[in-house]
Amino acid sequence: MQFDDAVLQCFLTNQLQLFPEKVAETLEEAENFLEECMAAVVNSPEEVKEYFDAQGLDIEGLNEEEIVEADEVFDIGDGRYLIVEG
């Protein structure tokens, strides 16, 4: 998957919400890390929910707002979400 600069910058800025220390310092490092952990970019909260369902994660009883606030979910700010499994 190709990650654009908005996705990479979002991850660089917010990576500490998921990891105890930085895993990337540059856009290139961020891209390599996201490729290695097979991160996904989806286009809506509904697609975040579908992604978690497909991964077999228990999200029963959570609303879309709670799902997109999960540590693994990064709001890119343009309607898209980056999902990184830590």
XYZ file of N, CA, C and O in Angstrom:
344
model
N 0.843 -1.181 0.000
C 0.000 0.000 0.000
C 0.888 1.244 0.000
O 1.895 1.280 0.689
N 0.486 2.224 -0.760
C 1.200 3.498 -0.780
C 0.561 4.430 0.243
O -0.663 4.534 0.320
N 1.390 5.106 1.013
C 0.901 6.065 1.991
C 1.306 7.464 1.537
O 2.476 7.707 1.260
N 0.337 8.387 1.455
C 0.670 9.744 1.043
C 1.222 10.537 2.232
O 1.215 10.073 3.373
N 1.708 11.734 1.954
C 2.359 12.536 2.994
C 1.418 12.873 4.148
O 1.852 12.945 5.295
N 0.138 13.064 3.887
C -0.814 13.380 4.959
C -0.901 12.219 5.948
O -0.926 12.421 7.168
N -0.931 10.998 5.430
C -0.988 9.802 6.274
C 0.299 9.675 7.078
O 0.277 9.454 8.296
N 1.429 9.825 6.409
C 2.723 9.671 7.076
C 2.918 10.736 8.153
O 3.385 10.436 9.259
N 2.544 11.976 7.851
C 2.695 13.052 8.827
C 1.783 12.827 10.024
O 2.172 13.055 11.169
N 0.573 12.363 9.776
C -0.358 12.057 10.859
C 0.249 11.010 11.786
O 0.215 11.150 13.008
N 0.830 9.966 11.208
C 1.434 8.914 12.026
C 2.624 9.458 12.817
O 2.751 9.203 14.015
N 3.497 10.209 12.153
C 4.663 10.767 12.852
C 4.232 11.635 14.034
O 4.813 11.556 15.118
N 3.231 12.448 13.835
C 2.777 13.375 14.863
C 2.107 12.662 16.037
O 2.251 13.073 17.180
N 1.388 11.573 15.749
C 0.537 10.946 16.761
C 0.973 9.548 17.195
O 0.243 8.882 17.925
N 2.144 9.089 16.759
C 2.534 7.706 17.028
C 2.582 7.345 18.514
O 2.387 6.183 18.878
N 2.793 8.319 19.385
C 2.882 8.019 20.819
C 1.532 7.659 21.441
O 1.478 7.183 22.569
N 0.434 7.834 20.686
C -0.860 7.390 21.200
C -0.931 5.866 21.216
O -1.721 5.288 21.948
N -0.076 5.213 20.422
C -0.105 3.751 20.338
C 1.155 3.110 20.895
O 1.103 2.026 21.456
N 2.280 3.772 20.743
C 3.561 3.190 21.145
C 4.176 3.990 22.292
O 4.043 5.209 22.339
N 4.905 3.309 23.210
C 5.495 4.009 24.353
C 6.644 4.941 23.972
O 6.970 5.860 24.709
N 7.250 4.707 22.819
C 8.299 5.597 22.330
C 8.191 5.674 20.813
O 7.548 4.836 20.181
N 8.820 6.688 20.234
C 8.719 6.879 18.786
C 9.327 5.688 18.032
O 10.384 5.201 18.397
N 8.617 5.273 16.989
C 9.114 4.189 16.136
C 9.622 4.728 14.807
O 10.204 3.989 14.029
N 9.389 6.015 14.557
C 9.838 6.644 13.309
C 10.109 8.123 13.561
O 9.406 8.769 14.328
N 11.138 8.633 12.886
C 11.509 10.047 13.021
C 11.303 10.825 11.712
O 11.191 12.036 11.723
N 11.290 10.108 10.578
C 11.162 10.758 9.275
C 9.984 10.161 8.513
O 9.478 9.089 8.869
N 9.582 10.841 7.443
C 8.502 10.305 6.602
C 8.884 8.947 6.047
O 8.061 8.027 5.987
N 10.145 8.787 5.633
C 10.592 7.510 5.073
C 10.527 6.397 6.118
O 10.060 5.290 5.828
N 10.975 6.682 7.332
C 10.897 5.686 8.406
C 9.440 5.340 8.719
O 9.112 4.177 8.965
N 8.589 6.352 8.718
C 7.164 6.117 8.975
C 6.576 5.216 7.901
O 5.847 4.268 8.202
N 6.913 5.494 6.644
C 6.391 4.670 5.550
C 6.867 3.234 5.670
O 6.085 2.295 5.531
N 8.150 3.043 5.957
C 8.686 1.691 6.109
C 7.996 0.959 7.257
O 7.637 -0.212 7.128
N 7.811 1.641 8.369
C 7.158 1.026 9.526
C 5.723 0.629 9.191
O 5.292 -0.481 9.491
N 4.976 1.546 8.567
C 3.571 1.263 8.247
C 3.456 0.119 7.244
O 2.532 -0.701 7.341
N 4.385 0.042 6.296
C 4.367 -1.071 5.347
C 4.646 -2.390 6.053
O 3.992 -3.405 5.786
N 5.624 -2.388 6.959
C 5.978 -3.612 7.686
C 4.829 -4.129 8.533
O 4.613 -5.339 8.610
N 4.099 -3.235 9.189
C 3.012 -3.713 10.050
C 1.676 -3.780 9.310
O 0.642 -4.010 9.918
N 1.730 -3.618 7.999
C 0.558 -3.749 7.143
C -0.602 -2.864 7.614
O -1.733 -3.313 7.770
N -0.282 -1.598 7.853
C -1.302 -0.629 8.251
C -2.284 -0.421 7.098
O -1.976 -0.708 5.941
N -3.458 0.069 7.442
C -4.502 0.286 6.442
C -5.025 1.710 6.541
O -5.060 2.297 7.619
N -5.441 2.243 5.402
C -6.107 3.543 5.361
C -7.525 3.286 4.861
O -7.729 2.633 3.841
N -8.496 3.795 5.630
C -9.905 3.640 5.246
C -10.540 5.021 5.168
O -9.995 6.002 5.656
N -11.711 5.090 4.554
C -12.314 6.368 4.192
C -13.446 6.855 5.087
O -14.024 7.905 4.807
N -13.781 6.112 6.144
C -14.895 6.542 7.004
C -14.880 5.749 8.307
O -14.273 4.677 8.379
N -15.580 6.270 9.319
C -15.718 5.487 10.555
C -16.352 4.115 10.306
O -15.987 3.140 10.948
N -17.282 4.056 9.371
C -17.926 2.774 9.044
C -16.882 1.778 8.516
O -16.913 0.597 8.851
N -15.943 2.251 7.702
C -14.900 1.360 7.187
C -13.927 0.939 8.287
O -13.382 -0.163 8.242
N -13.723 1.803 9.294
C -12.912 1.395 10.448
C -13.602 0.218 11.136
O -12.976 -0.799 11.456
N -14.913 0.342 11.347
C -15.699 -0.726 11.982
C -15.628 -2.010 11.155
O -15.424 -3.098 11.698
N -15.776 -1.900 9.843
C -15.704 -3.072 8.967
C -14.320 -3.721 9.041
O -14.209 -4.948 9.045
N -13.271 -2.902 9.100
C -11.906 -3.426 9.208
C -11.758 -4.238 10.493
O -11.250 -5.355 10.478
N -12.206 -3.662 11.624
C -12.093 -4.374 12.901
C -12.911 -5.655 12.885
O -12.477 -6.682 13.402
N -14.113 -5.606 12.298
C -14.939 -6.814 12.166
C -14.193 -7.883 11.375
O -14.158 -9.049 11.765
N -13.594 -7.483 10.262
C -12.876 -8.431 9.404
C -11.667 -9.034 10.117
O -11.290 -10.183 9.844
N -11.061 -8.269 11.043
C -9.910 -8.756 11.801
C -10.330 -9.613 12.991
O -9.479 -10.150 13.700
N -11.628 -9.715 13.220
C -12.128 -10.529 14.325
C -12.011 -9.863 15.686
O -12.053 -10.539 16.715
N -11.879 -8.542 15.703
C -11.787 -7.824 16.972
C -13.172 -7.628 17.565
O -14.139 -7.376 16.845
N -13.270 -7.751 18.866
C -14.548 -7.616 19.557
C -14.886 -6.146 19.745
O -14.326 -5.478 20.609
N -15.788 -5.642 18.922
C -16.200 -4.245 19.029
C -17.696 -4.160 19.338
O -18.297 -3.104 19.213
N -18.259 -5.271 19.780
C -19.673 -5.341 20.135
C -20.003 -4.265 21.161
O -19.309 -4.103 22.155
N -21.033 -3.492 20.900
C -21.478 -2.488 21.844
C -20.771 -1.145 21.729
O -21.129 -0.206 22.429
N -19.755 -1.055 20.867
C -19.062 0.220 20.693
C -19.712 1.003 19.556
O -20.053 0.435 18.522
N -19.871 2.309 19.754
C -20.392 3.119 18.657
C -19.220 3.592 17.791
O -18.061 3.389 18.137
N -19.531 4.215 16.656
C -18.470 4.629 15.723
C -17.484 5.589 16.376
O -16.283 5.503 16.147
N -17.986 6.494 17.212
C -17.098 7.456 17.875
C -16.086 6.739 18.771
O -14.901 7.060 18.776
N -16.557 5.744 19.517
C -15.653 4.984 20.390
C -14.649 4.176 19.569
O -13.489 4.062 19.954
N -15.082 3.655 18.435
C -14.200 2.853 17.589
C -13.083 3.714 17.008
O -11.923 3.323 17.021
N -13.405 4.902 16.514
C -12.364 5.744 15.909
C -11.461 6.380 16.958
O -10.414 6.925 16.619
N -11.839 6.295 18.240
C -10.979 6.791 19.314
C -10.025 5.719 19.832
O -9.222 5.989 20.721
N -10.077 4.513 19.276
C -9.163 3.442 19.688
C -7.726 3.878 19.417
O -7.457 4.629 18.473
N -6.802 3.411 20.252
C -5.399 3.786 20.099
C -4.850 3.446 18.723
O -3.959 4.123 18.218
N -5.366 2.389 18.111
C -4.866 1.928 16.810
C -5.346 2.780 15.648
O -4.898 2.603 14.515
N -6.284 3.683 15.899
C -6.915 4.470 14.841
C -6.412 5.910 14.905
O -6.474 6.556 15.940
N -5.905 6.382 13.774
C -5.376 7.737 13.665
C -6.253 8.519 12.692
O -6.401 8.109 11.542
N -6.821 9.616 13.147
C -7.654 10.467 12.306
C -6.733 11.346 11.455
O -6.036 12.215 11.975
N -6.709 11.111 10.167
C -5.814 11.841 9.270
C -6.254 13.302 9.136
O -5.435 14.176 8.887
N -7.534 13.565 9.343
C -8.027 14.933 9.317
C -8.728 15.314 8.036
O -9.250 16.408 7.911
N -8.749 14.406 7.077
C -9.417 14.692 5.808
C -10.555 13.695 5.543
O -10.955 13.480 4.410
N -11.041 13.081 6.610
C -12.111 12.093 6.478
C -11.597 10.659 6.452
O -12.381 9.728 6.570
N -10.297 10.505 6.283
C -9.705 9.170 6.258
C -9.130 8.821 7.627
O -8.837 9.696 8.436
N -8.943 7.522 7.832
C -8.373 7.024 9.078
C -7.269 6.020 8.760
O -7.406 5.189 7.867
N -6.185 6.122 9.518
C -5.082 5.176 9.443
C -5.259 4.188 10.578
O -5.456 4.596 11.730
N -5.182 2.893 10.283
C -5.291 1.861 11.299
C -3.960 1.137 11.388
O -3.472 0.593 10.384
N -3.355 1.158 12.575
C -2.057 0.538 12.815
C -2.215 -0.428 13.962
O -2.595 -0.038 15.063
N -1.910 -1.692 13.710
C -1.974 -2.670 14.788
C -0.625 -2.743 15.475
O 0.368 -3.063 14.854
N -0.601 -2.362 16.747
C 0.647 -2.239 17.498
C 1.269 -3.522 17.927
O 0.763 -4.577 17.897
